XYZ file of C-alpha atoms in Angstrom:
364
model
C 98.101 -59.352 -26.666
C 95.754 -56.515 -28.172
C 96.965 -52.927 -30.135
C 96.985 -50.209 -27.891
C 94.237 -47.646 -28.280
C 95.335 -43.716 -29.338
C 94.202 -41.353 -27.349
C 93.697 -38.529 -29.217
C 93.712 -35.665 -27.535
C 92.982 -30.832 -28.400
C 95.999 -28.785 -28.223
C 93.783 -25.533 -28.112
C 97.096 -23.289 -27.859
C 98.855 -24.562 -30.768
C 94.873 -24.536 -32.687
C 94.485 -20.549 -31.065
C 98.546 -19.408 -32.306
C 97.806 -20.368 -35.552
C 94.784 -18.343 -36.620
C 96.896 -15.052 -34.355
C 99.575 -16.306 -36.774
C 96.705 -16.120 -40.058
C 94.612 -12.760 -38.844
C 98.112 -11.020 -38.640
C 99.107 -11.531 -42.621
C 96.463 -9.459 -43.899
C 95.847 -6.799 -41.097
C 100.068 -6.456 -42.370
C 99.141 -6.064 -46.204
C 96.149 -4.200 -45.301
C 98.443 -1.149 -43.746
C 100.817 -1.683 -46.396
C 97.820 -0.224 -48.962
C 97.071 2.931 -46.708
C 100.693 3.844 -46.841
C 99.831 3.483 -51.309
C 97.144 5.648 -50.650
C 98.668 8.608 -49.125
C 96.331 7.925 -46.105
C 99.177 7.749 -43.980
C 98.541 11.760 -41.851
C 95.036 11.592 -41.570
C 95.556 7.951 -39.866
C 98.336 6.737 -38.463
C 99.697 3.617 -39.221
C 102.450 1.158 -37.075
C 104.568 -0.255 -38.981
C 104.040 -4.074 -39.172
C 107.398 -5.978 -37.518
C 107.764 -9.560 -40.388
C 106.996 -12.580 -39.168
C 109.385 -15.157 -37.418
C 111.107 -17.474 -40.679
C 111.853 -20.457 -37.945
C 107.244 -19.611 -37.177
C 106.636 -19.749 -41.226
C 109.252 -22.670 -41.663
C 106.754 -24.624 -38.489
C 103.871 -23.367 -40.388
C 104.529 -25.043 -43.047
C 106.072 -28.569 -42.092
C 102.844 -28.301 -39.913
C 101.210 -28.456 -43.013
C 103.576 -30.498 -45.310
C 102.337 -33.375 -42.071
C 99.408 -32.736 -42.301
C 99.046 -32.517 -46.447
C 100.945 -36.534 -45.928
C 99.470 -38.257 -42.809
C 97.387 -41.025 -43.541
C 94.416 -39.669 -41.969
C 94.851 -36.311 -41.320
C 93.362 -34.414 -38.685
C 94.984 -31.598 -36.288
C 94.404 -34.069 -33.680
C 97.474 -35.765 -34.991
C 99.457 -33.111 -35.714
C 98.811 -32.473 -32.358
C 100.984 -35.185 -30.677
C 102.760 -36.612 -33.333
C 104.403 -39.844 -32.697
C 102.994 -40.230 -29.377
C 100.494 -42.945 -29.963
C 103.702 -44.918 -31.602
C 105.348 -44.707 -28.364
C 102.962 -45.351 -26.001
C 102.166 -48.310 -27.765
C 105.777 -49.498 -27.840
C 105.109 -48.775 -24.437
C 102.533 -51.076 -23.455
C 103.930 -53.512 -25.531
C 107.335 -54.261 -24.064
C 105.832 -52.765 -20.500
C 102.697 -56.182 -21.967
C 105.534 -58.633 -22.727
C 107.660 -57.988 -19.248
C 104.895 -58.808 -17.604
C 104.626 -62.324 -19.299
C 108.173 -63.166 -18.434
C 106.605 -62.677 -15.883
C 104.412 -65.191 -15.004
C 105.575 -67.633 -17.095
C 109.208 -67.279 -14.775
C 107.051 -67.428 -11.250
C 104.919 -69.943 -12.587
C 101.594 -67.880 -12.281
C 99.314 -69.553 -14.695
C 96.982 -71.134 -15.821
C 96.892 -74.608 -17.333
C 93.872 -77.212 -17.995
C 92.854 -81.078 -16.727
C 94.861 -81.718 -20.219
C 97.826 -79.791 -20.250
C 96.403 -76.924 -22.554
C 97.716 -73.297 -22.116
C 95.516 -70.371 -22.882
C 97.943 -67.834 -22.900
C 100.953 -69.234 -24.324
C 98.704 -70.622 -27.000
C 97.206 -66.870 -28.086
C 100.590 -64.923 -28.076
C 103.050 -66.833 -28.122
C 102.052 -70.670 -30.134
C 99.609 -68.917 -32.844
C 102.126 -66.173 -33.073
C 104.342 -68.794 -34.626
C 102.425 -70.747 -37.048
C 100.515 -67.569 -38.541
C 103.718 -66.631 -40.393
C 103.418 -70.394 -42.602
C 99.637 -70.568 -42.094
C 99.255 -67.017 -44.187
C 103.161 -66.462 -45.913
C 104.108 -69.521 -46.581
C 100.546 -71.893 -47.482
C 98.855 -69.487 -47.835
C 95.461 -71.074 -46.709
C 92.118 -70.162 -47.710
C 88.939 -70.489 -45.782
C 85.768 -71.494 -46.758
C 83.070 -71.802 -44.154
C 83.812 -71.369 -40.796
C 80.902 -69.821 -40.293
C 79.092 -73.357 -40.171
C 81.430 -74.363 -36.982
C 78.561 -73.242 -34.233
C 79.817 -70.228 -32.067
C 79.005 -71.460 -28.942
C 78.578 -75.203 -27.114
C 80.246 -78.432 -27.843
C 81.304 -79.732 -31.770
C 83.440 -82.429 -33.066
C 84.933 -81.077 -36.659
C 86.181 -84.238 -38.831
C 88.331 -83.860 -41.370
C 90.968 -85.927 -44.092
C 94.196 -86.375 -43.179
C 97.791 -85.916 -45.233
C 100.498 -84.570 -46.099
C 103.152 -86.835 -43.919
C 103.703 -84.603 -41.304
C 100.964 -83.751 -39.807
C 100.707 -79.828 -40.404
C 97.703 -80.327 -41.806
C 96.340 -79.987 -38.703
C 97.882 -76.915 -37.390
C 97.238 -75.476 -40.403
C 93.488 -76.288 -39.508
C 93.960 -75.116 -35.700
C 94.649 -71.711 -37.075
C 92.384 -71.209 -39.257
C 89.496 -71.938 -36.256
C 91.212 -69.826 -34.147
C 91.913 -66.523 -36.710
C 88.483 -66.641 -39.030
C 86.074 -68.153 -36.143
C 83.458 -64.896 -35.458
C 83.133 -66.318 -31.703
C 87.318 -66.709 -31.136
C 86.935 -70.485 -30.655
C 89.623 -72.890 -30.260
C 90.469 -76.162 -31.903
C 91.097 -79.302 -28.998
C 92.427 -81.906 -31.655
C 92.655 -85.725 -30.940
C 96.341 -87.142 -31.620
C 98.382 -90.381 -32.132
C 100.108 -91.610 -28.757
C 103.768 -90.980 -31.350
C 102.729 -87.257 -30.307
C 102.536 -87.744 -26.260
C 105.579 -89.472 -26.779
C 108.074 -87.475 -28.241
C 110.497 -85.334 -26.706
C 109.632 -81.508 -26.962
C 106.535 -83.188 -29.373
C 105.015 -84.170 -26.203
C 104.985 -80.937 -24.016
C 103.579 -78.257 -27.320
C 101.110 -80.266 -28.038
C 99.698 -80.569 -24.448
C 100.079 -76.577 -24.226
C 98.412 -76.118 -28.240
C 95.128 -78.233 -26.722
C 95.905 -81.399 -28.075
C 94.546 -84.419 -26.064
C 95.275 -88.418 -26.496
C 93.251 -89.898 -29.094
C 90.274 -91.038 -27.625
C 86.524 -91.907 -26.178
C 87.080 -90.784 -22.992
C 88.944 -87.152 -23.579
C 86.763 -86.438 -27.135
C 83.557 -86.578 -24.313
C 84.855 -84.922 -20.964
C 85.866 -82.479 -24.038
C 82.643 -82.228 -25.613
C 80.906 -81.849 -22.522
C 82.679 -79.621 -21.362
C 81.502 -77.545 -24.605
C 85.210 -77.829 -26.388
C 85.421 -77.890 -29.803
C 87.197 -80.774 -31.102
C 89.062 -82.334 -33.694
C 89.420 -85.287 -35.201
C 90.869 -87.148 -38.502
C 90.007 -90.108 -38.760
C 92.676 -91.897 -40.820
C 95.020 -91.794 -38.575
C 98.346 -92.565 -40.640
C 96.172 -94.625 -43.147
C 96.691 -91.260 -44.287
C 99.051 -89.015 -43.855
C 101.379 -91.683 -45.626
C 99.998 -93.397 -47.794
C 101.624 -93.220 -51.202
C 101.475 -89.884 -53.329
C 99.412 -91.473 -56.052
C 96.359 -92.431 -53.877
C 96.555 -88.428 -52.665
C 93.429 -87.368 -51.925
C 91.041 -90.539 -51.365
C 89.812 -90.850 -48.437
C 91.491 -94.205 -46.322
C 88.586 -95.934 -44.304
C 87.826 -94.285 -41.098
C 87.911 -96.694 -38.777
C 85.036 -98.186 -37.142
C 83.026 -94.845 -36.259
C 84.133 -93.325 -32.823
C 83.616 -90.629 -33.852
C 80.471 -90.397 -34.764
C 79.491 -92.629 -30.885
C 81.156 -90.236 -29.677
C 79.356 -87.109 -30.628
C 75.973 -89.189 -30.437
C 76.761 -89.969 -26.335
C 77.311 -85.691 -26.267
C 74.555 -85.243 -29.120
C 77.069 -82.506 -30.340
C 77.192 -81.969 -34.164
C 79.734 -83.369 -37.141
C 81.295 -80.498 -38.662
C 82.954 -82.204 -42.113
C 86.070 -80.125 -43.073
C 88.644 -80.839 -46.201
C 92.186 -79.733 -47.377
C 93.292 -79.217 -49.767
C 96.926 -78.379 -50.716
C 98.228 -81.061 -47.625
C 98.985 -83.833 -49.920
C 101.597 -81.985 -51.721
C 103.978 -80.910 -49.126
C 106.217 -84.050 -48.999
C 105.405 -86.501 -52.345
C 105.801 -89.650 -50.739
C 106.864 -92.004 -53.173
C 108.426 -93.977 -51.297
C 108.156 -96.468 -47.296
C 111.604 -97.414 -45.957
C 109.359 -100.395 -43.588
C 112.487 -101.609 -42.487
C 114.281 -97.997 -41.154
C 110.570 -97.204 -39.951
C 110.024 -100.185 -37.354
C 113.737 -99.744 -36.009
C 112.938 -96.124 -35.062
C 109.565 -97.097 -33.790
C 107.960 -95.083 -36.511
C 104.585 -96.189 -38.529
C 106.764 -95.450 -41.801
C 109.551 -93.961 -42.809
C 108.648 -91.704 -45.860
C 110.799 -90.916 -48.869
C 110.277 -87.998 -51.141
C 112.106 -86.029 -54.209
C 114.102 -84.200 -51.447
C 114.258 -86.141 -48.286
C 116.622 -87.691 -47.416
C 118.527 -87.553 -49.966
C 118.956 -83.873 -49.534
C 119.116 -83.875 -45.454
C 118.302 -80.784 -43.613
C 117.331 -79.526 -46.263
C 115.134 -82.111 -47.783
C 112.304 -81.569 -44.785
C 111.273 -78.348 -45.544
C 107.445 -78.425 -46.589
C 107.156 -77.278 -50.628
C 104.646 -73.913 -50.432
C 101.639 -75.390 -52.304
C 98.156 -73.788 -51.596
C 95.940 -74.565 -49.115
C 92.528 -74.184 -48.649
C 90.504 -75.432 -45.487
C 86.586 -75.276 -46.078
C 84.483 -76.760 -43.103
C 81.004 -78.258 -44.514
C 77.255 -77.644 -43.215
C 77.322 -79.263 -39.170
C 75.293 -82.622 -39.163
C 73.283 -82.700 -36.021
C 73.262 -85.539 -33.573
C 71.217 -84.268 -30.704
C 68.105 -85.687 -32.684
C 68.593 -89.295 -31.541
C 67.895 -90.993 -28.484
C 70.811 -92.147 -25.704
C 70.090 -95.626 -27.361
C 71.657 -94.967 -30.755
C 75.651 -94.388 -30.417
C 74.872 -97.989 -29.806
C 73.236 -98.766 -32.736
C 76.560 -100.017 -35.027
C 73.445 -99.402 -38.388
C 73.076 -95.384 -37.610
C 77.021 -95.484 -36.846
C 77.912 -96.783 -39.995
C 75.548 -94.233 -42.021
C 77.207 -91.267 -40.288
C 80.311 -91.910 -40.694
C 79.643 -92.891 -44.616
C 77.693 -89.628 -44.547
C 80.077 -87.863 -42.984
C 83.015 -89.738 -45.324
C 81.426 -88.899 -48.717
C 80.534 -85.108 -48.164
C 84.137 -84.691 -47.409
C 85.299 -86.551 -50.797
C 82.777 -84.912 -52.770
C 84.388 -81.246 -50.934
C 87.536 -82.233 -52.135
C 86.901 -82.967 -55.399
C 84.601 -79.730 -56.040
C 87.694 -78.141 -54.378
C 90.434 -80.343 -56.910
C 88.443 -79.086 -60.232
C 88.838 -75.113 -59.054
C 92.572 -75.145 -58.279
C 94.194 -73.482 -60.856
C 97.814 -74.791 -60.008
C 99.397 -76.943 -57.081
C 101.165 -73.649 -55.580
C 99.336 -71.160 -56.849
């Protein structure tokens, strides 16, 4: 919800009364001086009554407000607190209107289940404190993301739990000058988990398949993919920041079919939030998970061990790799797909090493 604007207004009467008070004080001093010079016989002097004490106190209070106000102005003194009250009222009214739309179903979702209003006003507001205060994410190169049209963002994947994808969404949503929204391609497991499935759909996530990705790119959407999949997110801590295999290069084929640029993205900081020192494979098979992580805190500390470590993150978007110069049949060329996949992978890996060298500390 946008911040309410305070409309300044002028109170000519308050300024006029202030001018009148200022004019009376010199007149009183001049009258007193004339009596002292003995001119009372020739010029009759009318006794000047002192100004009420209450009015003087009000003038002092107004002067104090002007001196201590962040943006001192006469307009601000004319209605102190009016902007705050008006902004609060607008926020309350907007919140009630939002609740009414949610309860009556008067809102829109697209074919994939993306709920723009819920994402902007609720879900992003919940993720933003984690992004800004807990992980203190620093974003670089966001201007490399096209301002319009379809584009494919390809990033490394790590951290045991897929928090890096969510933080990348907030980075694009909050920092891109064109206010673009990132639509992530997620694994099948995301859409079979209760609650997680609904939230992922509302956030704009969709199944990681070529058909959905091509539809989104054709609609001019910004699509995010992490080709390492579970191999990257579930790798041991000893292999941190070493990119795993990027599959068969299906994301390159999708980008070539739509002529969409590929934007490499490197994320530093996610590897250390859950240092994975072991994998309980038997338990993972019983639960139907690709892995069951063992970290220095989980499961030994119970639910407390599931709290991620407050590492310092950096997300850097690299220069886009154009694909619109290739012919349509290029999407079926395995050698071209291999070369472009390797180019994207090498660019991400090189940027990861560069960011690691520049990093002062894991937590600061």
